[in-house]
Amino acid sequence: MIIEINNLTKSFKEVKAVDNLSFAVREGELFAFLGENGAGKSTTINIISTVLKRDGGTVKVCGEDIDGNAALIKQKIGIVFQNSVLDKRLSAIDNLKSRAAAYGIFGQNFKKKLEELTELLDLGEIINRPLIKLSGGQKRRIDIARALVNDPELLILDEPTTGLDPKTRRTVWNVIEKYRRERELTVLLTTHYMEEAAVADYVVIIDGGRKVAEGTPHDLKNNYAADFIRFYSRLNEAEDLFAHLGYAVKRERDFLEVEVKGTSQITKYICSYPQLFEDFEVLKGNMDNVFLNITGKDIREA
């Protein structure tokens, strides 16, 4: 395991930010760590990255106990924080040069790494510009480059794509997937975009500092999200039947939506009532549904 957390606790005066939290992250996986703002995600990340001291529990990162090994752990991880930590007084390249120097990367070694990151993240036109002249998406690409400059074993991404345009989001994820595929990079991700969480290998959801659910996206959707049949014809007949059978039915102007549990039920009804299924589609439950059903909150609104 590249991260092992057992019974982690952290309080700020009377507020318990992290409450007896335990989870593990396997080497090489994309691990989604989900929760609303204030749920304890950033506090946990700050403890993992040795920025913040815990009150209780144990934490191991990259095989090292965080007690007494902060310097070694920092050499093995890269972090993209929710709020950029780039130095606004410097140019993009000077930010990267400063970060590389902290890892002992100088001269030709830095030049080689800079060329690699410039190509991957399309930094050629912005690399020499002052940071204050860059857009939010351009700064985010520099943030990503900064986190990868030391070839980390573990990359922590705290809401890395919030507010980015689709093209920049795609660029960021293409680079992350390339590093995962070619270098077995482990990624710990927090995000408000559930389509990003849906491709994770494993998911942990926390609420009020406590773990409330965990599993693969497939298992979570099966356990916590319903599927839907959406009818576009024979609406009255379908509504009468499924309401009579006790299903949740939602009627809109031009379609009828019926909530069912699993596609096996849908197959049964198609065989039993084929006349109703002239024009329909099946909508699978998604990670937004999972989060809402577990926490009672929409993650984007939260």
Backbone as a ProteinNet text record, in pm:
[ID]
protein_1_A
[PRIMARY]
MIIEINNLTKSFKEVKAVDNLSFAVREGELFAFLGENGAGKSTTINIISTVLKRDGGTVKVCGEDIDGNAALIKQKIGIVFQNSVLDKRLSAIDNLKSRAAAYGIFGQNFKKKLEELTELLDLGEIINRPLIKLSGGQKRRIDIARALVNDPELLILDEPTTGLDPKTRRTVWNVIEKYRRERELTVLLTTHYMEEAAVADYVVIIDGGRKVAEGTPHDLKNNYAADFIRFYSRLNEAEDLFAHLGYAVKRERDFLEVEVKGTSQITKYICSYPQLFEDFEVLKGNMDNVFLNITGKDIREA
[TERTIARY]
83.7	0	87.7	49.3	128.6	80.6	-46	-97.5	-171.4	-141.8	-213.2	-252.6	-382.3	-433.2	-522.5	-495	-574.4	-615.3	-747.4	-805.2	-752	-742	-689.8	-790.8	-742.8	-827.8	-755	-834.5	-781.4	-894.5	-870.8	-971	-911	-997.6	-962.4	-1054.5	-1000.3	-1080.4	-1194.8	-1318.7	-1429.6	-1477.7	-1420.4	-1462.4	-1373.6	-1435.7	-1361.4	-1360.5	-1249.9	-1240.2	-1224.9	-1150.4	-1132.2	-1160.5	-1250	-1303.2	-1284.5	-1174.2	-1150.4	-1152.1	-1078.9	-1079.9	-973.8	-1013.7	-920.7	-944.1	-838.1	-844.9	-703.4	-693.7	-564	-571.2	-459	-448.5	-342.6	-381.9	-290	-197.1	-78.7	18.9	-32.7	-22.6	-58.4	-204.1	-288.7	-430.6	-469	-582.4	-646.8	-751.3	-728.1	-809.9	-886.2	-1018.5	-1101.4	-1145.3	-1120.8	-1149.8	-1253.4	-1379.1	-1490.2	-1557.3	-1609.1	-1685.5	-1716.4	-1816.2	-1849.5	-1740	-1742.7	-1649.5	-1668.7	-1557.8	-1565.3	-1580.2	-1578.7	-1596.1	-1470.6	-1355.3	-1230.2	-1127.6	-1156.8	-1065.4	-931.7	-938.3	-814.2	-732.8	-800	-728.6	-651.8	-717.9	-652.7	-534.2	-551.4	-443.2	-325.7	-353.9	-245.9	-169.7	-237.8	-169.5	-85.5	-141.7	-68.2	59.7	49.8	164.8	256.2	232.5	312.6	307.1	210.4	193.8	128.2	45	-34.7	-14	-4.8	10.5	-126.6	-132.2	-256.4	-268.7	-390.5	-411.7	-397	-440.7	-434.8	-438.2	-411.7	-409.3	-270.7	-259.8	-132.1	-146.1	-37.3	-35	100	96.3	217.3	199.5	302	299	424.7	406	517.8	607.2	544.1	616.4	679.8	662.5	727	622	647.5	563.5	587.2	479.5	497.6	572.6	578	655	804.3	870.4	1015.5	1064.1	971.8	1013.2	954.7	921.8	856.6	941.2	1071.1	1157.7	1162	1170.4	1176.3	1044.3	932.2	800.2	782.3	823.3	808.4	887	995.8	1072.5	997.3	901	834	695.5	647.4	511.7	511.8	406	378.4	236.1	210.8	78.5	32.3	-92.1	-160	-268.9	-247.3	-341.8	-464.2	-572.2	-696.6	-672.3	-594	-554.9	-407.7	-378.1	-243.2	-141.4	-23.8	84	200	174.3	278.9	313.9	439.2	486.9	452	361.9	313.5	420.9	528.3	634	727.3	719.1	812.1	745.7	826.2	775.3	740.1	674.4	638.6	763.5	864	984.6	1059.3	1060.1	1129.9	1058	925.8	852.8	895.5	907.3	947	1092.9	1178.2	1319.9	1338.4	1261	1268.8	1223.3	1114.9	1064.9	1163.4	1218.4	1314.8	1437.6	1481.6	1599.7	1578.9	1454	1424.1	1446.5	1446.4	1470.3	1610	1693.9	1829.7	1837.8	1741.4	1739.6	1788.9	1907.6	1970	2022.2	2067.4	2142	2071.4	2145.1	2092.2	1975.3	1978.3	1867.6	1737.6	1748.3	1629	1586.6	1682.6	1650	1575.1	1620.4	1555.5	1413.4	1397.9	1264.4	1172.7	1224.8	1144.5	1096.5	1183.1	1144	1031.3	1042.2	938.5	804.1	803.6	678.6	622.2	710.5	664.6	589.5	640.6	573.5	441.3	441.9	321.9	208.7	242	140.6	126.1	193.3	181.8	214.2	334.7	374.6	460.1	487.3	584	559.3	433.8	403.2	396.1	390.2	368.3	484.3	579.1	678.3	763.6	784.8	869.4	789.8	659.7	577.1	571.8	555	529.5	398.4	392.3	273	148.2	163.7	48.1	-13.6	58.2	6.8	-68.6	-74.7	-135	-280.2	-358.6	-497.5	-502.6	-621.5	-636.9	-599.8	-641.3	-608.1	-459.4	-394	-249.9	-174.4	-217.4	-153.6	-171.1	-287.6	-311.5	-217.2	-186.1	-90.8	48.2	83.8	211.5	206.4	92	75.1	100.7	43.6	61.3	208.1	271.8	413.9	497.2	465.5	537.6	527.2	408.5	386.9	456.8	487.4	549.4	699.5	755.8	895	991.2	951	1038.5	1007.3	926.3	886.1	833.1	722.9	674.6	620.3	622.7	556.2	406.7	371.9	232.7	200.9	94.3	48.1	-85.9	-91.6	-214.1	-276.5	-399.9	-470.4	-593.6	-589.2	-700.2	-783.7	-890.6	-978.3	-896.7	-822.4	-727.2	-790.3	-913.8	-970.7	-1089.3	-1115.5	-1227.6	-1210.5	-1311.7	-1310.5	-1234.8	-1178.2	-1101.9	-1193.2	-1151.2	-1226.4	-1205	-1294.7	-1286.2	-1152.9	-1095.1	-968.4	-855.7	-849.1	-744.7	-765.5	-891.1	-920.1	-871.9	-897.2	-855	-703.1	-634	-487.7	-433.4	-488.5	-444.6	-461.5	-577.9	-603.7	-522	-496.4	-411.6	-271.4	-218.1	-85.1	-86	-187.1	-195	-204.5	-287.7	-303.5	-174.9	-102.3	25.5	124.5	133.4	223.7	179.8	51	2.8	37.1	17.5	39.2	187.5	271.1	411.9	498.6	455.4	541.6	474.2	354.8	280	257.6	232.6	206.3	75.4	77	-44.7	-103.9	-236	-302.6	-413.1	-405.6	-512.6	-584.9	-712.9	-789.4	-906.9	-922.7	-1050.4	-1108.7	-1238.6	-1301.1	-1448.8	-1504	-1648.2	-1710.2	-1625.3	-1674.4	-1688.8	-1812.5	-1832.8	-1795	-1788.7	-1742.1	-1593.8	-1517.2	-1377.7	-1369.5	-1452.6	-1454.5	-1500.7	-1584.6	-1641.8	-1536.5	-1420.3	-1316.1	-1208.6	-1229.2	-1132.3	-1133.8	-1022.1	-1016.5	-1090.2	-1087.2	-1150.6	-1193.5	-1301.3	-1358.6	-1385.6	-1351	-1392.5	-1469.1	-1586	-1668.2	-1670.9	-1640.8	-1646.8	-1750.5	-1803.4	-1903.1	-1883.9	-1864.5	-1840.2	-1716.2	-1614	-1488.3	-1485.7	-1598.3	-1606.3	-1629.2	-1576.2	-1599.5	-1741.7	-1816.5	-1955.9	-1978.9	-1885.9	-1899	-1765.5	-1743.8	-1624.7	-1651	-1573	-1586.1	-1545.6	-1552.8	-1530.3	-1650.2	-1633.6	-1749.5	-1863.1	-1831.5	-1934.5	-2013.5	-1942.7	-2011.5	-2094.9	-2040.5	-2114.6	-2241.5	-2232.6	-2352.1	-2455.5	-2409.5	-2503.9	-2571.8	-2497.3	-2550.6	-2629.5	-2596	-2654.4	-2728.2	-2723.6	-2788.1	-2885.9	-3003.6	-3104	-3079.4	-3139.2	-3144.8	-3282.9	-3296.2	-3422.7	-3461.2	-3591.5	-3645.4	-3713.4	-3680	-3744.5	-3827.9	-3958.8	-4052.5	-4083.3	-4086.9	-4121.8	-4253.5	-4314.6	-4445.1	-4525.1	-4656.8	-4747.3	-4728.8	-4719.8	-4688.7	-4798	-4923.5	-5032.9	-5036.3	-5019.8	-5022	-4905.9	-4786.4	-4669.1	-4684.3	-4738.1	-4756.3	-4854.3	-4964.9	-5064	-5004.3	-4930.7	-4874.7	-4772.8	-4673.6	-4563.8	-4605	-4696.6	-4749.3	-4825.3	-4902.7	-4976.6	-4881.8	-4766	-4668.6	-4584.5	-4605.9	-4538.1	-4405.3	-4375.9	-4249.2	-4259.2	-4144.2	-4138.5	-4146.8	-4246.1	-4272.1	-4268.5	-4196.7	-4190.9	-4240.2	-4343	-4401.8	-4357.8	-4301.1	-4266	-4351	-4331.1	-4417.4	-4408.5	-4284.8	-4271.5	-4206.9	-4194.5	-4145.2	-4191.1	-4178.2	-4210	-4086.8	-4046.3	-3927.4	-3967.1	-3921.4	-3953.1	-3823.2	-3815.5	-3695.8	-3703.3	-3600.9	-3596.2	-3463	-3455.9	-3333.1	-3269.9	-3176.9	-3103.7	-3165.7	-3079.6	-3126	-3198.7	-3181.9	-3254	-3404.8	-3448.6	-3590.5	-3639.8	-3556	-3595.7	-3616.6	-3525	-3538.1	-3668.5	-3703.4	-3827	-3949.3	-3950.8	-4068.4	-4075	-3961.3	-3961.9	-4024.7	-3991.5	-4047.1	-4195.6	-4236.1	-4374.7	-4468.7	-4419.6	-4505.9	-4439.6	-4412.6	-4339.3	-4410.6	-4543.9	-4618.1	-4585.6	-4536.9	-4504.6	-4369.3	-4286	-4146.8	-4124.2	-4207.9	-4192.2	-4077.9	-4069.3	-3968.3	-3924.1	-3804.5	-3758.1	-3605.5	-3550	-3406.9	-3385.4	-3272.5	-3234.9	-3122.9	-3141.6	-3041.7	-2982	-2853	-2785.4	-2761.9	-2772.1	-2736.9	-2589.6	-2555.6	-2418.2	-2363.7	-2240.6	-2177	-2240.9	-2303.9	-2381.5	-2494.5	-2565.3	-2672.7	-2618.7	-2503.7	-2441.5	-2414.7	-2348	-2311.1	-2434.7	-2534.5	-2657.4	-2729	-2735.3	-2807.3	-2734	-2600.9	-2523.9	-2523.1	-2500.7	-2482.6	-2606.1	-2700.4	-2816.9	-2787.7	-2668.9	-2627.7	-2578.4	-2599.4	-2539.3	-2399.1	-2298.3	-2160	-2124.4	-2179.5	-2147.6	-2207.5	-2329.6	-2391.2	-2320.8	-2281.2	-2211.7	-2076.1
-119.8	0	125.5	223.8	346.1	447	434.8	511.6	415.9	421.5	342.9	435.9	454.5	542.3	460.9	468	394.1	485.6	496.8	570	713.3	779.8	916.6	1013.6	1102.7	1207.3	1340.5	1446.2	1581	1677	1761	1859.4	1998.8	2094.9	2236.3	2295.8	2307.6	2344.7	2245.1	2291.1	2198.5	2129.6	2163.3	2104.2	1984.2	1866	1745.7	1735.6	1772.2	1775.2	1635.8	1549.4	1410.4	1322	1224.6	1149.7	999.1	945.9	801.6	744.9	807.4	773.8	668.9	566.3	461.6	429.1	422.9	372.2	346.1	275.1	244.1	266.3	307	330.8	236.8	159.5	65.3	135.5	81.4	137.8	130.9	241.4	246.1	274.5	288.4	308.4	456.6	483.5	614.6	603.7	676	666.5	797.5	790.8	910.7	924.7	1041.4	1072.8	1184	1150.9	1241.7	1289	1409.7	1466.4	1611.2	1665.4	1805.4	1895	2022.4	2116.3	2113.9	2100.8	2094.2	1954.3	1853.4	1715.6	1658.2	1721.8	1673.2	1628.5	1646.4	1600.1	1674.5	1807.2	1885.5	1867.3	1853.7	1827.2	1696.2	1593	1462.6	1472.9	1543.3	1559.9	1634.9	1736.5	1810.7	1725.2	1629.3	1537.1	1437.9	1382.4	1288.9	1353.9	1480.4	1549.8	1611.4	1583.3	1625.5	1775.6	1844.5	1988	2012.9	1918.6	1935.1	1814.8	1838.8	1729	1673.5	1544.1	1478	1479.1	1453	1436.8	1291.4	1199.5	1058.1	971.5	841.6	748.3	735.8	649.1	626.8	653.1	703.3	733.4	690.5	607.7	570.5	612.6	674.1	722.8	672.7	606.9	552.7	464.1	388.9	296.6	357.6	487.6	558.1	609.1	589.5	650.6	801.2	879.8	1025	1081.6	1010.6	1056.9	1045.1	1156.9	1158.9	1138.7	1123.2	1097.3	1198.7	1317.6	1416.8	1451.5	1471.9	1511.9	1403.9	1278.1	1167	1152.8	1167	1156.9	1267.4	1388	1500	1478.7	1403.2	1372.9	1278.3	1203.5	1099.1	1137.4	1254.8	1293.7	1424.9	1444.3	1571.6	1611.1	1740.4	1786.8	1901.9	1892.6	2006.4	2047.2	2157.2	2201.9	2266	2269.7	2330.8	2475.7	2548.4	2684.6	2684.3	2745.9	2742.6	2798	2733.7	2780.1	2837.5	2867.7	2928.1	3067.5	3106	3237.6	3338.6	3430.2	3527.1	3625.9	3635.9	3730.8	3676.9	3545.6	3481.7	3446.3	3415.9	3363.3	3215.7	3159.2	3018.1	2930.5	2956.6	2874	2889.4	3008.9	3028.3	2957.1	2948	2868.5	2722	2669.2	2529.6	2508.4	2604.3	2594.3	2596	2681.4	2689.4	2558.3	2502.9	2377.1	2263	2257.1	2151.4	2159.4	2280.8	2298.4	2239.3	2242.5	2185.2	2034.5	1973.1	1828.4	1797.9	1899.4	1878.1	1856.9	1909.2	1893.6	2024.2	2020	2139.5	2109.6	2214.5	2201.7	2119.4	2023.8	1942	1854.5	1810.9	1730.5	1811.9	1937.2	2023	2052.7	2080.5	2111.3	1995.4	1874.2	1756.3	1741.3	1761.1	1748.5	1858.9	1980.2	2091.8	2066.6	2013.2	1981.9	1879.1	1779.5	1675.5	1734.5	1813.6	1870.2	1975.4	2049.9	2151.3	2086.1	1974	1903.6	1842.2	1777.4	1708.9	1805.7	1920.1	2013.5	2135.7	2132.8	2240.8	2375.9	2384	2504.6	2599.8	2563.9	2638.8	2788	2828.6	2970.6	3047.9	2976.6	3045.5	3029.6	2943.3	2905.3	3023.1	3123.3	3236.3	3358.2	3347.1	3462.1	3480.5	3603.7	3626.3	3559	3507.7	3434.2	3522.1	3648.8	3738.3	3760.5	3721.1	3737.6	3613	3508.9	3382.4	3371.8	3298.7	3270.7	3162	3139.8	3036.8	2898.7	2865.5	2735.6	2720.1	2826.7	2822.3	2803.3	2873.4	2856.3	2714.2	2652.9	2517.4	2418.6	2443	2355	2367.7	2488.6	2506.1	2436.7	2443.3	2371.1	2221.2	2164.9	2022.5	1991.9	2076.3	2056.9	2062.8	2157.4	2172.8	2045.6	1982.8	1862.7	1740.3	1743.9	1628.3	1642.8	1756.7	1785.5	1688.6	1629.2	1537.3	1390.5	1361.4	1223.6	1153.4	1200.8	1145.3	1002.9	931.1	800.9	818.9	925.5	955.1	1097.9	1115.2	1248.2	1274.8	1381.7	1421	1537.7	1519.7	1621.6	1665.4	1786.1	1839	1930.9	1874.7	1947.3	2015	1936.9	1995.1	2061.6	2024.3	2075.7	2168.6	2208.6	2298.3	2430.2	2466.3	2592.1	2591.4	2476.2	2472.2	2449	2499.9	2473.8	2328.2	2272.6	2130.3	2090.3	2177.2	2143.5	2128.9	2221.4	2214.2	2094	2065.8	1946	1821	1812.5	1696.1	1685	1797.8	1797.1	1747.2	1798	1757.4	1607.6	1555.8	1413.3	1325.2	1371.5	1293.7	1276.7	1383.1	1376.1	1282.5	1294.4	1208.6	1061.8	1031.8	893.8	841.3	927.1	885.2	846.9	928.2	898	772	754.5	632.8	508.6	518.3	402.9	368.8	470.3	445.8	436.6	497.6	502.9	447.8	390.2	332.8	434.3	557.1	664.6	638.2	656.7	648.1	787.7	798.2	927.8	925.4	1019.9	1044.2	1170.2	1155.8	1263.4	1305.6	1436.5	1489.8	1571.4	1563.3	1632.1	1653.8	1757	1779.1	1735.4	1684	1632.9	1480.6	1433.4	1292.3	1204.7	1262.4	1183.6	1149.4	1231.4	1198.4	1086.5	1093.4	988.1	855.3	860.2	738.3	649	705	623.3	582.7	612.1	574.3	422.6	371.6	229.8	202.9	300.6	283.2	419.5	420.5	545.7	535	639.8	655.5	786.2	780.9	900.1	930	1056.6	1096.2	1206	1212.2	1313.8	1346.6	1474.9	1513.7	1451.1	1429.7	1373.5	1223.1	1156.2	1011.3	944.2	824.4	747	692.6	719.8	674.7	570.7	555.9	453.6	436	317.1	290.8	174.4	168.6	60.2	106.3	15.6	54.6	135.6	220.1	292.8	200	85.1	-9.8	-59	-98.2	-148.1	-39.2	81.6	191.5	223.4	223.1	250	140.4	15.3	-95.3	-88	-43.6	-43.6	81.8	194.6	321.1	401	358.1	435.8	348.6	400.5	329.9	351.2	263.4	284.1	338.8	390.1	450.4	403.1	380.7	363.1	494.1	547.2	669.8	637.6	653.8	626.2	755.3	744.2	857.8	835.5	719.3	691.3	605.7	599.7	524.3	563.2	693.1	741.8	707.7	722.9	696.3	550	460.6	317.5	279.6	332.4	300.4	355.9	477.3	537.6	456.9	416.3	337.4	205.4	138.4	8.4	20.5	107.6	112.2	177.6	271.6	327.6	219.6	138.2	28	-74.4	-95.8	-191.9	-135.3	-7	52.2	117.8	147.3	210.8	363	426.9	573.1	618.4	701.9	745.7	897.4	951.9	1096.6	1129.3	1212.8	1247.6	1388.8	1399.6	1529.4	1551.5	1664.5	1698.4	1593	1549.8	1460.4	1326.6	1294.2	1160.2	1121.7	991.6	935.2	860.3	885.6	821.6	732.4	607.8	508.7	463	472.5	431.1	282.5	207.4	63	26.9	-90.5	-136.9	-245.9	-205.7	-302.6	-328.7	-359.7	-381.4	-514.2	-607.4	-735.2	-712.5	-615.9	-582.5	-527.7	-444.6	-384.4	-492.3	-588.5	-698.7	-774.3	-796.6	-869.1	-795.3	-663	-587.3	-571.4	-567.2	-562.8	-690.5	-804.4	-932.9	-944.6	-889.4	-903.9	-803.1	-682.6	-576.8	-512.1	-589.2	-535.4	-419.1	-412	-305.4	-167.6	-162	-32.7	21.7	-66.1	-28.7	1.1	88	131.2	231	324.6	430.6	459.1	412.4	424.9	422.9	457.2	439.2	404.5	337.8	300.9	393.7	457.8	548.6	483.4	460.5	399.5	503	460	546.6	584.9	705.8	753.1	792.6	843.4	877.1	998.2	1085.5	1193.7	1136.8	1036.9	971.5	904.2	838.9	771.4	871	981	1079	1138.3	1171	1229.2	1131.7	1005.5	906.9	873.4	881.8	850.3	966.6	1087.6	1203.1	1291.8	1275.4	1362.4	1498.4	1513.1	1642.4	1624.8	1725	1730.9	1786	1713.4	1751.8	1886.8	1922.7	2052.5	2166.1	2147	2249.2	2254.5	2137	2133.4	2199.6
0	0	0	-80.4	-84.2	21	63.4	176.7	268.6	398.3	499	613.7	632.1	737.3	829.4	958.3	1057	1171.2	1190.1	1303.5	1315	1202.7	1200.4	1260.4	1347.2	1404.3	1400.4	1380.7	1385	1419.7	1521.1	1562.3	1560.1	1535	1546.5	1652.3	1774.1	1891.1	1907.8	1905.2	1928.6	1800.4	1684.6	1557	1524.9	1511.3	1474.8	1323.2	1260.5	1114.3	1054.8	1124.2	1082	1202.4	1183.3	1296.9	1276.3	1329.6	1329.1	1187	1097.9	956	924	848.1	804.6	657.7	580.5	443.9	394.2	282.1	222.4	72.3	14.5	-128.8	-185.1	-285.9	-347.9	-446.2	-460.2	-551.7	-695.6	-767.3	-908.1	-937.8	-835.3	-862.9	-863.1	-925.3	-916.9	-807.1	-698.6	-578.2	-561.9	-563.3	-548.8	-403.3	-348.7	-209	-210.3	-184.4	-209.7	-81	-86.7	23.9	-8.1	58.2	36.9	95.7	64.3	125.9	277.2	350	494.9	549.4	461.7	508	572.1	548	606.2	503.5	374.8	270.1	274.4	272.1	268.4	396.2	510.1	635	625.8	572.9	557	462.5	351.3	255	317.6	396.1	461.6	561.7	622.5	714.1	634.7	526.7	441.8	388.3	349.5	290.9	395.7	521	637	661.4	602.3	625.8	761.1	805.5	927	1017.9	1147.1	1243.2	1281.4	1300.2	1341.1	1492.9	1541.8	1684.9	1728.2	1641.2	1675.3	1551.4	1569.7	1458.9	1398	1297.7	1230.6	1081.4	1021.6	878.8	822.5	717	644	499.4	442.5	304.5	234.5	120.2	42.5	128.8	217.4	303	425.9	445.5	557.1	655.8	782.7	885.9	884.5	891.7	882.5	1001.7	1111.9	1227.6	1199	1190.8	1173.8	1031.6	936	798.4	699.4	747.6	662.9	540.8	558.5	447.5	340.6	382	286.9	211.2	282.7	218.4	115.3	149.4	55.7	-72.6	-66.8	-186.8	-279.6	-224.1	-300.9	-350	-312.2	-350.6	-428	-504.9	-570.6	-537.7	-523.4	-480.7	-567.7	-613.4	-673.9	-575.9	-506.9	-405.4	-469.7	-392.8	-440	-482.9	-403.4	-437.9	-477.8	-589.8	-643.5	-543.2	-540.6	-452.6	-533.8	-659.4	-742.7	-692.4	-709	-667.3	-776.6	-746.7	-845.4	-889.6	-814	-848.2	-955.9	-981.9	-1074.2	-1206.6	-1304.6	-1430.8	-1412.4	-1512.3	-1505.3	-1493.4	-1577.6	-1574.1	-1442.4	-1385	-1258.1	-1143.9	-1151.5	-1053.6	-1060.7	-1181.2	-1197.3	-1157.8	-1192.9	-1158.3	-1006.5	-939.2	-792.8	-728.6	-781.2	-726.6	-751.1	-871.1	-903.8	-813.7	-784.2	-699.6	-560.9	-512.7	-380.6	-378.7	-496.8	-507.1	-559.7	-569.5	-617.3	-766.6	-841.8	-987.6	-1050.4	-1109.6	-1166.3	-1306.9	-1374.3	-1499.6	-1605.2	-1664	-1771.7	-1725.7	-1602.1	-1551	-1548.6	-1507.4	-1508.5	-1652	-1739.1	-1878.7	-1943.5	-1919	-1975.7	-1922.7	-1792.7	-1732.8	-1783.2	-1796.6	-1845.4	-1988	-2071.7	-2210.1	-2212.6	-2127.9	-2120.3	-2078.4	-1972	-1920.5	-2015.5	-2081.4	-2177.4	-2292.2	-2339.7	-2448.9	-2402.5	-2287.7	-2238.7	-2208.6	-2147.8	-2101	-2191.7	-2306.1	-2404.7	-2340.9	-2284.1	-2211.8	-2294.9	-2419.7	-2498.5	-2506.1	-2524.6	-2542.4	-2410.8	-2298.1	-2170	-2072	-2103.6	-2004.4	-1956.9	-2041.7	-2002.5	-1958	-1955.9	-1918.2	-1766.8	-1720.4	-1577.3	-1537.7	-1419.1	-1377.3	-1380.4	-1349.8	-1344.4	-1482.3	-1588.4	-1724.3	-1772.6	-1690.7	-1733.5	-1689.2	-1767.8	-1732.1	-1625.7	-1572.1	-1469.8	-1520.4	-1643.3	-1699.9	-1725.7	-1769.6	-1793	-1661.7	-1558.1	-1426.7	-1376.2	-1404.8	-1357.2	-1423.7	-1550.3	-1618.1	-1555.7	-1512.6	-1442.6	-1306.6	-1238.2	-1111.2	-1130	-1238	-1265.7	-1293.1	-1374.3	-1403.5	-1276.1	-1190.5	-1062.8	-978.9	-979.6	-898.5	-956.5	-1087.1	-1152.6	-1171.8	-1135.8	-1167.9	-1099.7	-987.3	-914.1	-940.8	-1044.8	-1075.3	-950.5	-893.6	-766.8	-780.4	-669.8	-662.9	-640	-569.3	-534.7	-575.3	-653.1	-693.3	-626.1	-548.7	-479.7	-553.9	-596.7	-674.6	-596.8	-542.5	-463.4	-552.9	-611.5	-704.4	-814.6	-892.7	-987.4	-1108.7	-1143.8	-1269.2	-1247.2	-1125.5	-1098.1	-1174.3	-1251.2	-1323.7	-1454.8	-1493.5	-1617.5	-1737.9	-1852.5	-1974.8	-2016.7	-2098.7	-2136	-2198.7	-2281.9	-2345.5	-2243.9	-2147.2	-2045.4	-1954.4	-1921.1	-1840.5	-1911.5	-2041.2	-2117.8	-2119	-2137.4	-2137.6	-2004.5	-1895.1	-1761.3	-1742.6	-1779.1	-1757.8	-1852.2	-1972.1	-2063.3	-2005.7	-1945.8	-1885.5	-1764.9	-1681.2	-1562.1	-1602.5	-1701.2	-1745.2	-1808.8	-1879.3	-1937.8	-1827.6	-1723.6	-1612	-1537.2	-1521.5	-1454.8	-1535.7	-1665.8	-1753.8	-1766.4	-1782.1	-1810.9	-1686.5	-1575.3	-1456.8	-1331.4	-1349.8	-1238.2	-1126.2	-1168	-1072.7	-998.2	-867.8	-786.7	-773.6	-788.2	-782.5	-677.1	-584.4	-487.7	-531.7	-565.2	-626.4	-539.4	-519.8	-472.8	-587.8	-606.2	-718.7	-692.4	-754.6	-754.8	-887	-978.5	-1105.6	-1093.8	-1083.1	-1058.8	-1177.3	-1298.2	-1411.8	-1397.2	-1323.4	-1295.3	-1192	-1090.3	-988.4	-1045.8	-1149.2	-1206.5	-1271.2	-1309	-1372.1	-1271.3	-1144.5	-1041.4	-1020.6	-967.5	-932.7	-802.3	-711.7	-581	-529.3	-451.1	-402.3	-252.5	-180.2	-40.6	-29.3	33.7	55.5	204.1	240.2	380	398.2	517.2	551.6	698.9	730.1	868.4	927.3	842.9	890.3	903.7	877.4	892.3	757.3	742.8	620.4	623.3	515	509.3	400.5	306.7	203.3	133.4	77.7	-0.8	-95.3	-202.8	-298.5	-437.6	-533	-671.4	-718.6	-821.2	-873.2	-913.5	-972.3	-1012.3	-892.5	-787.1	-667.2	-601.1	-593.8	-531.5	-609.5	-742	-823.1	-806.9	-799.2	-779.1	-643.2	-541.2	-404.5	-369.2	-432.8	-386.8	-494.6	-618.9	-725.7	-803.1	-825.2	-904.3	-1052.9	-1134.9	-1279.2	-1314.2	-1436.4	-1477.5	-1616.7	-1636.5	-1771.1	-1806.9	-1922.5	-1967.9	-2092.5	-2078	-2187.2	-2263.5	-2397.8	-2482	-2557.6	-2538.1	-2597	-2499.2	-2522.3	-2435.5	-2287.3	-2264.7	-2130.8	-2030.4	-2069.3	-1975.7	-1935.3	-2033.1	-2002.7	-1911.1	-1943.9	-1862.1	-1721.5	-1709.4	-1577.6	-1494.1	-1554.5	-1480.8	-1431.3	-1518.7	-1482.2	-1369.8	-1386.9	-1290.2	-1159	-1164.8	-1039.6	-963.5	-1036.8	-973.2	-910.4	-975.3	-924	-809.2	-776.9	-662.1	-691.8	-818	-853.3	-843.5	-820.7	-823.3	-968.8	-997.6	-1134.4	-1140.3	-1239.5	-1259	-1398.7	-1407.5	-1537	-1576.4	-1694.2	-1751	-1875.9	-1942.4	-2056.5	-2166.7	-2201.9	-2315.8	-2283.5	-2154.9	-2119.9	-1980.8	-1953	-1821.7	-1773.4	-1649.1	-1593.9	-1477.4	-1483.5	-1380.5	-1315.8	-1183.8	-1110.4	-1079.6	-1120.9	-1096.6	-1033.8	-976.5	-912.1	-997.3	-1081.8	-1161.9	-1297.4	-1393.7	-1530.6	-1548	-1455.1	-1466.6	-1460.1	-1378.3	-1371.7	-1505.5	-1568.3	-1695.4	-1801.5	-1806	-1901.8	-1880.3	-1755.5	-1723.1	-1775.8	-1758.9	-1801.8	-1954.1	-2018.6	-2164.5	-2220.4	-2157.7	-2202.4	-2169.1	-2053.7	-2009.4	-2075.8	-2105.6	-2160.2	-2282.6	-2385.8	-2502.2	-2570.4	-2559.6	-2626.5	-2570.2	-2443.9	-2382.3	-2427.4	-2479.8	-2506.1	-2654.6	-2708.2	-2847.2	-2861.3	-2765.9	-2771.6	-2628.5	-2592.9	-2454.6	-2451.5	-2336.9	-2312.7	-2166.5	-2139.3	-2003	-1958.2	-1844.1	-1787.5	-1663.7	-1669.2	-1555.3	-1444.6	-1320.8	-1208.9	-1216.6	-1172	-1183.1	-1046.4	-1045	-918.6	-851.4	-929.6	-867.6	-783.6	-838.2	-763.3	-638.1	-652.1	-537.7	-425.2	-459.2	-356.8	-290.3	-370.2	-316.5	-224.3	-264.5	-183.9	-54	-56.7	64.3	162.7	111.5	200	209.4	117.5	114.1	57	-9.3	-63.7	-205.9	-289.1	-420.9	-404.9	-455.3	-426.6	-485.9	-602.8	-660.8	-577.1	-528.6	-442.9	-308.2	-258	-128.9	-138.4
[MASK]
++++++++++++++++++++++++++++++++++++++++++++++++++++++++++++++++++++++++++++++++++++++++++++++++++++++++++++++++++++++++++++++++++++++++++++++++++++++++++++++++++++++++++++++++++++++++++++++++++++++++++++++++++++++++++++++++++++++++++++++++++++++++++++++++++++++++++++++++++++++++++++++++++++++++++++++

